[in-house]
Coordinates of C-alpha atoms and ligand atoms in Angstrom, one line a residue:
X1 CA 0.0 0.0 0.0
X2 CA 1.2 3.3 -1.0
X3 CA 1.4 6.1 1.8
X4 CA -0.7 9.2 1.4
X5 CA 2.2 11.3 0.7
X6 CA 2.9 8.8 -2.3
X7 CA -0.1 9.1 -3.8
X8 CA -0.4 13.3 -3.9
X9 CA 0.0 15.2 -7.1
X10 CA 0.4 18.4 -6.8
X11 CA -2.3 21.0 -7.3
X12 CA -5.3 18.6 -6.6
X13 CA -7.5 19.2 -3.9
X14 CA -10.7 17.7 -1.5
X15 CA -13.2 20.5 -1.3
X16 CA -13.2 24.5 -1.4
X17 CA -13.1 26.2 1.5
X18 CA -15.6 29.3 1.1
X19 CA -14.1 33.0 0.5
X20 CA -12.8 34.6 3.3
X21 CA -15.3 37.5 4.4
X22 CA -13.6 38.9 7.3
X23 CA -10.3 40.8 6.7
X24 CA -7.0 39.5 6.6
X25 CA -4.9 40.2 9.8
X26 CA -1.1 40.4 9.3
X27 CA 1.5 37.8 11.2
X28 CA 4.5 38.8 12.3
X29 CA 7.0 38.1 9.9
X30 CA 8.8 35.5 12.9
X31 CA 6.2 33.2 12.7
X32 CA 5.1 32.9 9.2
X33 CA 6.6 29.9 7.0
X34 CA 9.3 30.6 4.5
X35 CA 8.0 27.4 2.4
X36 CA 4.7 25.5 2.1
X37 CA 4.5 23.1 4.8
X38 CA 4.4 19.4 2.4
X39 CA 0.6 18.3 2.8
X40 CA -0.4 15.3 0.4
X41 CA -3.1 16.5 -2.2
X42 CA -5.3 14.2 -2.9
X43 CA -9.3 14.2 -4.2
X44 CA -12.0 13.6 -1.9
X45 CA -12.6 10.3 -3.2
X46 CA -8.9 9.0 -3.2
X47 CA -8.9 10.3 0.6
X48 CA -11.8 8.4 1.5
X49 CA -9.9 5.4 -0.1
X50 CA -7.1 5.7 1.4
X51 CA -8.7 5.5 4.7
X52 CA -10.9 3.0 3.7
X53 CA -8.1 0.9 2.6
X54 CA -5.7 1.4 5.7
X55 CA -8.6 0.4 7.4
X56 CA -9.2 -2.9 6.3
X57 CA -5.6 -3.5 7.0
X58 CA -6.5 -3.4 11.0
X59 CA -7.8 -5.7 13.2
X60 CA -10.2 -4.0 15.4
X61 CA -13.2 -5.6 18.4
X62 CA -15.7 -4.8 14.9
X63 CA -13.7 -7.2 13.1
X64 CA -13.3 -10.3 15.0
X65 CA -12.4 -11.8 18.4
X66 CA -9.5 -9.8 19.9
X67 CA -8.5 -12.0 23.5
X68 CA -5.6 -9.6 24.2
X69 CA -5.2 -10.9 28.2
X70 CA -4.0 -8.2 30.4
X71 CA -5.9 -5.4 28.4
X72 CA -9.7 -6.0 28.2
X73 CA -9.9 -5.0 24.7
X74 CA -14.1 -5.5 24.7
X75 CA -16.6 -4.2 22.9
X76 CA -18.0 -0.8 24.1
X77 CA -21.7 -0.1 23.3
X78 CA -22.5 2.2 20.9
X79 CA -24.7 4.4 23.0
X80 CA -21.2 5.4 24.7
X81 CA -19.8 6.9 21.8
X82 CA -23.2 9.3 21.4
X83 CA -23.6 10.3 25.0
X84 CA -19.7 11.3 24.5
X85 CA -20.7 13.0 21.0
X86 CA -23.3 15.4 22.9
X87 CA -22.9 19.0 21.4
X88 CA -23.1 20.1 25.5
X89 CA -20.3 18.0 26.6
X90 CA -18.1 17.4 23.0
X91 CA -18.1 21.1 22.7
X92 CA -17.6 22.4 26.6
X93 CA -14.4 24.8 27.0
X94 CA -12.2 23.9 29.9
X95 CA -12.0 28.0 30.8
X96 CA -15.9 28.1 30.9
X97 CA -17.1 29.5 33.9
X98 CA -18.2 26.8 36.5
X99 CA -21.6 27.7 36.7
X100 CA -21.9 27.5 32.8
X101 CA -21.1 23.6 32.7
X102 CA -23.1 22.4 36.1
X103 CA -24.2 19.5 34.3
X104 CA -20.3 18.4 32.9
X105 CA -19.6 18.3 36.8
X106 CA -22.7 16.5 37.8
X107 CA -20.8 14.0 35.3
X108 CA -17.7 13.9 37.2
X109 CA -19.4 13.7 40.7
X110 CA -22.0 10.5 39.8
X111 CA -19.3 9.0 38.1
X112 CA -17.1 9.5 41.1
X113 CA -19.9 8.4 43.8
X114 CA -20.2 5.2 41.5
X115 CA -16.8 4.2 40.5
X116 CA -16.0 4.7 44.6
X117 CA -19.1 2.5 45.6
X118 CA -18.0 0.0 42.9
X119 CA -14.8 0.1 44.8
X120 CA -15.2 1.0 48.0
X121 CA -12.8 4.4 48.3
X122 CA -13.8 7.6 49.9
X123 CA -11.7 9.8 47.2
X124 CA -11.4 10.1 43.4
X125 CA -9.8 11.9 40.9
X126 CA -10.3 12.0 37.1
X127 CA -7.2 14.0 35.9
X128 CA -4.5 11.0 35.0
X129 CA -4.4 10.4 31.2
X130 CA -3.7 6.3 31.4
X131 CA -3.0 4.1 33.8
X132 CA 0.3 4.0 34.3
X133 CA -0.3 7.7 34.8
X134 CA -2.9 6.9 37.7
X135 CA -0.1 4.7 39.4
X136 CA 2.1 7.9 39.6
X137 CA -0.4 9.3 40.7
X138 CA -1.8 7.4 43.5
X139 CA 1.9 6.4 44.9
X140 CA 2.8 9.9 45.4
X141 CA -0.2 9.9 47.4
X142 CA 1.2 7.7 49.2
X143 CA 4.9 9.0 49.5
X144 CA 3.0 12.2 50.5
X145 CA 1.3 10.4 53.1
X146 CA 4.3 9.0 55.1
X147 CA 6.1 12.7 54.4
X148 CA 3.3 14.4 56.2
X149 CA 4.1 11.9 59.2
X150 CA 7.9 13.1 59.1
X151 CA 8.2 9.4 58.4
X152 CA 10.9 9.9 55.8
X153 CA 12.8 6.4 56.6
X154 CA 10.1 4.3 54.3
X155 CA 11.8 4.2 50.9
X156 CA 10.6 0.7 49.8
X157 CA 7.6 -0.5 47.6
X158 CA 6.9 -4.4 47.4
X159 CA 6.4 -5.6 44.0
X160 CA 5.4 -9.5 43.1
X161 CA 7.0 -10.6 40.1
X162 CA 3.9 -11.3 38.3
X163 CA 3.0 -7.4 37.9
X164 CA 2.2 -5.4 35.0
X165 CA 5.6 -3.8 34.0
X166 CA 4.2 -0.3 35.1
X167 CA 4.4 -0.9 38.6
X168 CA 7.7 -1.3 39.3
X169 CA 8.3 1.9 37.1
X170 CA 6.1 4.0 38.6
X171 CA 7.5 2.9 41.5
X172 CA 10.7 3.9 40.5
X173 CA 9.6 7.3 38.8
X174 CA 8.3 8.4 42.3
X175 CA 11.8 7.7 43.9
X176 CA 11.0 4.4 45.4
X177 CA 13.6 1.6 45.5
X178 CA 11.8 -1.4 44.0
X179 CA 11.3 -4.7 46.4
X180 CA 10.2 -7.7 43.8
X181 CA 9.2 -10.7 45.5
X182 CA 8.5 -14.2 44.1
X183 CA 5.5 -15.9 43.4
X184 CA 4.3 -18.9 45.1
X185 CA 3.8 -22.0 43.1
X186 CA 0.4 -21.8 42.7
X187 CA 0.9 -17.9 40.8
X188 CA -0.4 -16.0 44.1
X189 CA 2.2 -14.0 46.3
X190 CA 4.5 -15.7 48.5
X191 CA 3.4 -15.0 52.1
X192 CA 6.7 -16.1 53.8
X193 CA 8.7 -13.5 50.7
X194 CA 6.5 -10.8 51.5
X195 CA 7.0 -11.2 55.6
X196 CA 10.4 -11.6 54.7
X197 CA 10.7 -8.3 53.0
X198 CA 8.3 -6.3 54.9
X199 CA 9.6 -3.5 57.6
X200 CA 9.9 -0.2 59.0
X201 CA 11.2 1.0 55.2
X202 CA 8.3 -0.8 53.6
X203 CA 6.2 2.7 52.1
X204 CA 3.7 0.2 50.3
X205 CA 2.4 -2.6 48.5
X206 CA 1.4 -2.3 44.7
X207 CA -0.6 -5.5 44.0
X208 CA -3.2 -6.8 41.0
X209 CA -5.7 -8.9 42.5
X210 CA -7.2 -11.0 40.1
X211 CA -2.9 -10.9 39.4
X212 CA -1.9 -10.9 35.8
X213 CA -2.0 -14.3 35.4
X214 CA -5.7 -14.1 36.1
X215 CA -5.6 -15.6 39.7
X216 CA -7.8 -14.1 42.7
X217 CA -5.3 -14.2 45.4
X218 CA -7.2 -16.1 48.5
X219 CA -5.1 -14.3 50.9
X220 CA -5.2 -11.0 50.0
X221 CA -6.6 -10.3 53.6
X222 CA -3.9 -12.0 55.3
X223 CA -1.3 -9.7 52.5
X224 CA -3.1 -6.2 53.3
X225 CA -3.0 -7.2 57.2
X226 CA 0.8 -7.7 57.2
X227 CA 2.0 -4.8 54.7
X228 CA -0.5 -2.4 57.4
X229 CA 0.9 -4.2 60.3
X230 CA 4.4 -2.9 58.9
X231 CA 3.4 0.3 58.4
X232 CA 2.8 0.7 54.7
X233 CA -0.1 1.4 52.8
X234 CA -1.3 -1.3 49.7
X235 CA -1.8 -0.1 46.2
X236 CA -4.4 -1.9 44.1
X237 CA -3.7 -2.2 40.3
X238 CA -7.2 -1.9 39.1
X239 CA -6.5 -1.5 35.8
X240 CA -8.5 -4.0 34.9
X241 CA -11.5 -4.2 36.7
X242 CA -13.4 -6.9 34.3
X243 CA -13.3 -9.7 37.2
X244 CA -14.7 -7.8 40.0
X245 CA -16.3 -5.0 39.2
X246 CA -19.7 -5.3 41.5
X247 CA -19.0 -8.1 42.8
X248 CA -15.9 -7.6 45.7
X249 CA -14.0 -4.1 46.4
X250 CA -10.6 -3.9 46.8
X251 CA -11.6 -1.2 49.5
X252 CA -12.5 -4.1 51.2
X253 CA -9.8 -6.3 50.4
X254 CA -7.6 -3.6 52.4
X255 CA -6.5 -1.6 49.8
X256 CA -5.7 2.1 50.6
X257 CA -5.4 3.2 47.1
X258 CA -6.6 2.1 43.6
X259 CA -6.3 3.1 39.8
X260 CA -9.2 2.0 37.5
X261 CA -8.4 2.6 33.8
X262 CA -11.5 4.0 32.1
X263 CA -10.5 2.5 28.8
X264 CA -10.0 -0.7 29.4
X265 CA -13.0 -2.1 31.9
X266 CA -15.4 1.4 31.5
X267 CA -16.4 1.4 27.7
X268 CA -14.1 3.4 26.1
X269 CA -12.1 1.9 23.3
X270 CA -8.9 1.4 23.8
X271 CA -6.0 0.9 21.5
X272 CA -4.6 3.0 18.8
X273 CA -3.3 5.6 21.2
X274 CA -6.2 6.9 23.2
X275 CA -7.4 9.2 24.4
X276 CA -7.6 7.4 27.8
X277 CA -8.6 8.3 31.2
X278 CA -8.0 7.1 34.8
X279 CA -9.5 6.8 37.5
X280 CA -7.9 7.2 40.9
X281 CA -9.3 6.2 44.1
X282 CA -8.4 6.6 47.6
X283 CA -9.6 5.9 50.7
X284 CA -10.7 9.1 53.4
X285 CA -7.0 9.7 55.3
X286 CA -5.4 9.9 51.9
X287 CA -8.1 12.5 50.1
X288 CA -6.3 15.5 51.1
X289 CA -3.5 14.7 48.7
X290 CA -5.6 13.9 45.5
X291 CA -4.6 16.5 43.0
X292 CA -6.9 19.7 42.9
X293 CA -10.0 19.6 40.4
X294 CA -12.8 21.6 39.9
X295 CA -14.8 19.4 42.4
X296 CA -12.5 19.9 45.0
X297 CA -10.9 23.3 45.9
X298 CA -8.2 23.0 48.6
X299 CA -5.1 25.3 49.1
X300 CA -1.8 24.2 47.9
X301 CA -3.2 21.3 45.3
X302 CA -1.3 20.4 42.4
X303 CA -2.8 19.3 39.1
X304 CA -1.4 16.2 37.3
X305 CA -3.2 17.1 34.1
X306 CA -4.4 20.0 32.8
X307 CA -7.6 20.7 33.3
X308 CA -10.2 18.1 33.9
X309 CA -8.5 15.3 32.2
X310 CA -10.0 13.6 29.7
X311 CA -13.5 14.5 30.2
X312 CA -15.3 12.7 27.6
X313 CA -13.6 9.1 28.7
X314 CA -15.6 9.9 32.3
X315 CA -18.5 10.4 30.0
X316 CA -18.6 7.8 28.1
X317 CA -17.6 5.2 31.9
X318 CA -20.9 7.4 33.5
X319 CA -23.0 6.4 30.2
X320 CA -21.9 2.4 30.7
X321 CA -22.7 2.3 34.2
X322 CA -26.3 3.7 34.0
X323 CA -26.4 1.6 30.9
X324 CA -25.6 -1.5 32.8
X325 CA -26.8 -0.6 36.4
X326 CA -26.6 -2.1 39.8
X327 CA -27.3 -5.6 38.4
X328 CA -25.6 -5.9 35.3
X329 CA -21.9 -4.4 36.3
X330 CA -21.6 -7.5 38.8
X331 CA -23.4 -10.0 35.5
X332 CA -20.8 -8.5 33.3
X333 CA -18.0 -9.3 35.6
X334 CA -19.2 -12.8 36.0
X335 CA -19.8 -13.4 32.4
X336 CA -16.3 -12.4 31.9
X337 CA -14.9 -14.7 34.1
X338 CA -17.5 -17.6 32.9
X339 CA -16.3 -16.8 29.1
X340 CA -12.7 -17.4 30.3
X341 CA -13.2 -20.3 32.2
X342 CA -15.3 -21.7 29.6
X343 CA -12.3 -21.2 27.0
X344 CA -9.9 -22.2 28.7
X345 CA -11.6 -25.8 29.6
X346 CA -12.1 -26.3 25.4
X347 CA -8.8 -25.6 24.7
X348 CA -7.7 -27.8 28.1
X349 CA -6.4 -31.0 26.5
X350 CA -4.5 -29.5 23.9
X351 CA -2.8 -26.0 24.3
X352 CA -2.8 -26.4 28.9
X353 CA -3.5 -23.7 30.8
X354 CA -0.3 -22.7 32.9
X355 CA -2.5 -22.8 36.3
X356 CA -4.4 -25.3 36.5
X357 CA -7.8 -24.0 38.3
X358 CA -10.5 -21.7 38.1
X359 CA -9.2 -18.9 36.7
X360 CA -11.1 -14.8 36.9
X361 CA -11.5 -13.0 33.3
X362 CA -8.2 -14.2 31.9
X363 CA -5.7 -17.5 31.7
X364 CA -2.4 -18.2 30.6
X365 CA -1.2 -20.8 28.0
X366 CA 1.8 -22.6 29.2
X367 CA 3.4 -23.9 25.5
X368 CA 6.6 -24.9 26.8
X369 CA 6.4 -28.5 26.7
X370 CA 4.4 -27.8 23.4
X371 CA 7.9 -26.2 21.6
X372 CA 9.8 -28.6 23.3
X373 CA 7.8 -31.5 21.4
X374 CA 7.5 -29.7 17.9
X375 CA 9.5 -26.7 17.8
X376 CA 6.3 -24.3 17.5
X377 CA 6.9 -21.2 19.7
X378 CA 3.7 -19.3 21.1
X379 CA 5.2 -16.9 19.0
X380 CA 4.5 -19.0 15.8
X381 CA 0.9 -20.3 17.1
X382 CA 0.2 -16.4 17.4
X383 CA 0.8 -15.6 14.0
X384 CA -0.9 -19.0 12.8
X385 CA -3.9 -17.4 14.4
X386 CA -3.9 -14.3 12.1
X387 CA -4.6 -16.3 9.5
X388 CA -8.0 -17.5 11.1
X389 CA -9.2 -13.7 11.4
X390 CA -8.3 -13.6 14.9
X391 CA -6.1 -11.3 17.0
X392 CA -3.3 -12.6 18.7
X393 CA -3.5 -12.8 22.7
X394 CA -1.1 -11.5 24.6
X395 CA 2.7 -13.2 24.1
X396 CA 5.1 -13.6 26.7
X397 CA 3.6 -12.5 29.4
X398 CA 3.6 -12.7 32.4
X399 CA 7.6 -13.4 32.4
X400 CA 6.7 -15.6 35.0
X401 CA 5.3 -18.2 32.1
X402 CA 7.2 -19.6 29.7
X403 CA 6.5 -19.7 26.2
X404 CA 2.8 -17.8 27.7
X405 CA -0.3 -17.0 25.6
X406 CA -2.9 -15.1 27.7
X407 CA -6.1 -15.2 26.5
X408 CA -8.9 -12.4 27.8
X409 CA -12.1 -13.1 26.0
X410 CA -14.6 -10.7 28.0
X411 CA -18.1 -10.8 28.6
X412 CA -19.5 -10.1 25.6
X413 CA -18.2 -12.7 23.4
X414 CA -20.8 -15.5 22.2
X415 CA -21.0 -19.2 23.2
X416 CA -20.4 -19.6 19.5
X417 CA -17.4 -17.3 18.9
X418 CA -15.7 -19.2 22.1
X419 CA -16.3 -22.5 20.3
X420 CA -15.1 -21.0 17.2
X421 CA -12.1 -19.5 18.7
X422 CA -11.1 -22.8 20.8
X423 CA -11.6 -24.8 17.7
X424 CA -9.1 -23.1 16.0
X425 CA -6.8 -23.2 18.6
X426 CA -7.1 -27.0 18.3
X427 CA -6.9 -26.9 14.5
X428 CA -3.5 -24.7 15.2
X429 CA -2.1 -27.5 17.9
X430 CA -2.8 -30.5 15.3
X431 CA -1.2 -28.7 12.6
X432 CA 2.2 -27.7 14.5
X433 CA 2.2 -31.9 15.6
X434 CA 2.4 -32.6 11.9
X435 CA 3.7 -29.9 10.2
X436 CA 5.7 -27.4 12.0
X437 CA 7.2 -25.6 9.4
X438 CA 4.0 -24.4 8.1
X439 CA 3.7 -22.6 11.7
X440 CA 7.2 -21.1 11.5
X441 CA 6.4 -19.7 8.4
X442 CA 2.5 -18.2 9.6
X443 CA 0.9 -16.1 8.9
X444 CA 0.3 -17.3 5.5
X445 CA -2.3 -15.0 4.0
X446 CA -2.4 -11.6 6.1
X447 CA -1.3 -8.3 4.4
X448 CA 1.7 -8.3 6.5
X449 CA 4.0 -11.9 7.5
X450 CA 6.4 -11.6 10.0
X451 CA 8.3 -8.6 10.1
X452 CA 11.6 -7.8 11.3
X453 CA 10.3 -7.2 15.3
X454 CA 13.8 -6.2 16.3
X455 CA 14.6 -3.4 13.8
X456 CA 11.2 -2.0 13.9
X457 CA 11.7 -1.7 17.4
X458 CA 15.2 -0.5 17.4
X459 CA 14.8 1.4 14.2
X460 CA 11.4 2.4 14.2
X461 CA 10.6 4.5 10.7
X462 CA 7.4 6.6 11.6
X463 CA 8.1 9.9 9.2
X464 CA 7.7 10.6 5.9
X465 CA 10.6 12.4 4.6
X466 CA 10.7 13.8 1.0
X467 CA 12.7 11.9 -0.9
Ligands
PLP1 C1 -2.9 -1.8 31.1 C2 -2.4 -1.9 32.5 C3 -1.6 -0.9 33.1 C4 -1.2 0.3 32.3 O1 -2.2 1.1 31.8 P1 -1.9 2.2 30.7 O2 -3.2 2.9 30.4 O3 -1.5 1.4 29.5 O4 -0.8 3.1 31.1 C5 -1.2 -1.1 34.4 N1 -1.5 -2.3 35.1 C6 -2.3 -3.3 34.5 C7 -2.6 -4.5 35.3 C8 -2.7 -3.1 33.2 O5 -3.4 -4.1 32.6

């Protein structure tokens, strides 16, 4: 496929813009271009093309089943997208006078008394821009919170191994040394690591609970006791709130502080670089440190995003949970977890799941023994997929799993597409037994095969330069 730029001729245009009827103003000489900046020109119809074309070349939720584990990449109802489209909210100014925009702040304050009963915190802020934004956030609450107790001496935060990458940078970013600790056998955290780690340095615990290899940790009470005990505070990842949304709180697991990420659990889409919002959550002793908002005046607040963050992502998470209401967000939850368990027993006997148990909204594939046998890598079972219409899962990871696919279906996925979906996983497994090489060589018929994954992430070529 050619690139926009490749396909301009010069001189040719989309649509007219009508004659200018007010006056021309001058710019200063300083800011006005010596040379035409070089925009393709293209006609309407070759635009539209091009788009159309590009595209097709995408694998989106509209196109087929997308179980990318760790990320919820679900469907979000339409009626999202035109509550977030309303002229009264798409078209509010962040300088507009607070009593001009009453109802944008009745927006934020439902969605906050919701999203904090969902997950049992006193406190919330909208302003972080993603999640691992949200983390920063909510751990400088808590370095702020030990500061403000002259308890300076706590420079620690306890991370398992099986966390999301973020945590142990954000950890990092906020000038905490990093603490990892193993897991136990069965992928939970290892109570006798953690006691053995814990002390009067300890400023927190950042845990994921259903963890990233999609395990509810049965002692989480038993974790938040001891990390309290030692004087720290416990950060829930809540990233991904698929699991357990409605149906247990971290707040009551003992957590102090969570981040939800709008876009992954709260409807709006996600991938393709955002915009994204999070959702941090806190519990009453820690509110005086969220960052300032409209909602909240306080002396001396700092902002961690301009503004109101990204407003319309709150929209569109406010429009989803009236949508779904105070029985569906727990039936959501436990559809997700049923589709994954469900999935995960019709692949069982093939492909085997890395735990073997019950698992929440997500499961890893263990293929070691699998490439021992034939060779195939999950790498190559991945791309064999593309060729089926379906989106790779997740690949290597969690490091904690070798040769690890993780599979997130969600909740809305059909009986049908699960069967479809594990039925090619078992038409994949047969044909790497008999035929390996056709695996190493997969995907067979996508646009793109396998492409050089090193270079184009060491040598990444994102601009158009004239040649
Ligand atoms: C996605 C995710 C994050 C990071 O969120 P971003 O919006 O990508 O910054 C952190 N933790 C977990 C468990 C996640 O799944």
């Amino acid at each position: 496929m050619k690139l926009i730029f490749e396909k301009s001729v010069p001189g040719r245009h989309c649509s007219l813009l009508p004659k200018c009827d007010v006056p021309d103003a001058a710019l200063p000489e300083a800011l006005v271009r010596q040379t035409a900046p070089a925009l393709p020109e293209l006609s309407e119809v070759d635009l539209s093309r091009h788009y159309t074309e590009l595209n097709q070349r995408v694998h989106g939720v509209n196109c087929g089943f997308y179980p990318l584990g760790s990320c919820t990449m679900k469907y979000n109802p339409r009626v999202d997208e035109d509550m977030a489209a309303l002229p009264g909210f798409a078209g509010v100014h962040p300088l507009a006078p607070k009593d001009a925009v009453q109802g944008c702040l009745s927006v934020l304050d439902t969605a906050k008394t919701y999203l904090c009963e969902i997950t049992g915190m006193d406190g919330m802020t909208f302003q972080p821009a993603a999640g691992a934004h949200g983390e920063f956030t909510g751990v400088l609450l808590i370095k702020q919170y030990h500061r403000k107790r002259g308890d300076f001496k706590r420079t620690k935060i306890i991370v398992p191994d099986s966390a999301h990458g973020t945590n142990p940078a954000t950890a990092a970013m906020c000038g905490f040394e990093v603490v990892n600790i193993p897991s136990a056998p069965d992928g939970c955290v290892d109570l006798e690591a953690l006691k053995a780690v814990l002390g009067d340095d300890t400023a927190g615990l950042m845990l994921t609970n259903p963890n990233t290899v999609g395990i509810f940790d049965e002692n989480i009470l038993e974790i938040t006791r001891l990390v309290h005990e030692a004087g720290g505070l416990c950060y829930y990842d809540g990233a991904n709130l698929n699991a357990v949304m409605g149906v247990v709180r971290p707040g009551d697991m003992g957590f102090d502080c969570i981040h939800m990420n709008l876009h992954k659990t709260f409807a709006t889409p996600h991938g393709g670089g955002g915009p994204g919002a999070c959702a941090v959550g806190c519990k009453a002793f820690l509110e005086e440190f969220l960052p300032a908002s409209a909602l909240m005046q306080g002396e001396g607040r700092l902002q961690v995003r301009s503004f109101m963050g990204n407003f319309l992502v709150v929209v569109r998470a406010l429009t989803y949970l009236l949508t779904l209401g105070r029985d569906g967000i727990p039936e959501a939850a436990q559809n997700a977890v049923l589709n994954a368990n469900y999935l995960m027993r019709r692949i069982q006997g093939t492909f085997e799941p890395a735990f073997d148990r019950v698992c929440m909204h997500e499961f890893v594939l263990d293929l070691s023994e699998y490439k021992k046998e034939t060779g195939v890598s999950a790498l190559d079972v991945a791309k064999a997929l593309i060729d089926y219409g379906m989106h790779p899962p997740t690949m290597y990871f969690p490091m904690i799993v070798h040769e690890a696919l993780m599979l997130e279906p969600t909740e809305t996925e059909s009986k049908e597409t699960l069967d479809w979906a594990a039925d090619v996983f078992r038409e994949v497994y047969a044909r790497g037994k008999t035929d390996p090489d056709y695996l190493h060589g997969a995907p067979h018929h996508a646009q793109i095969g396998r492409p050089d994954e090193v270079r184009a992430s060491r040598n990444p070529v994102v601009r158009w330069t004239k040649p």
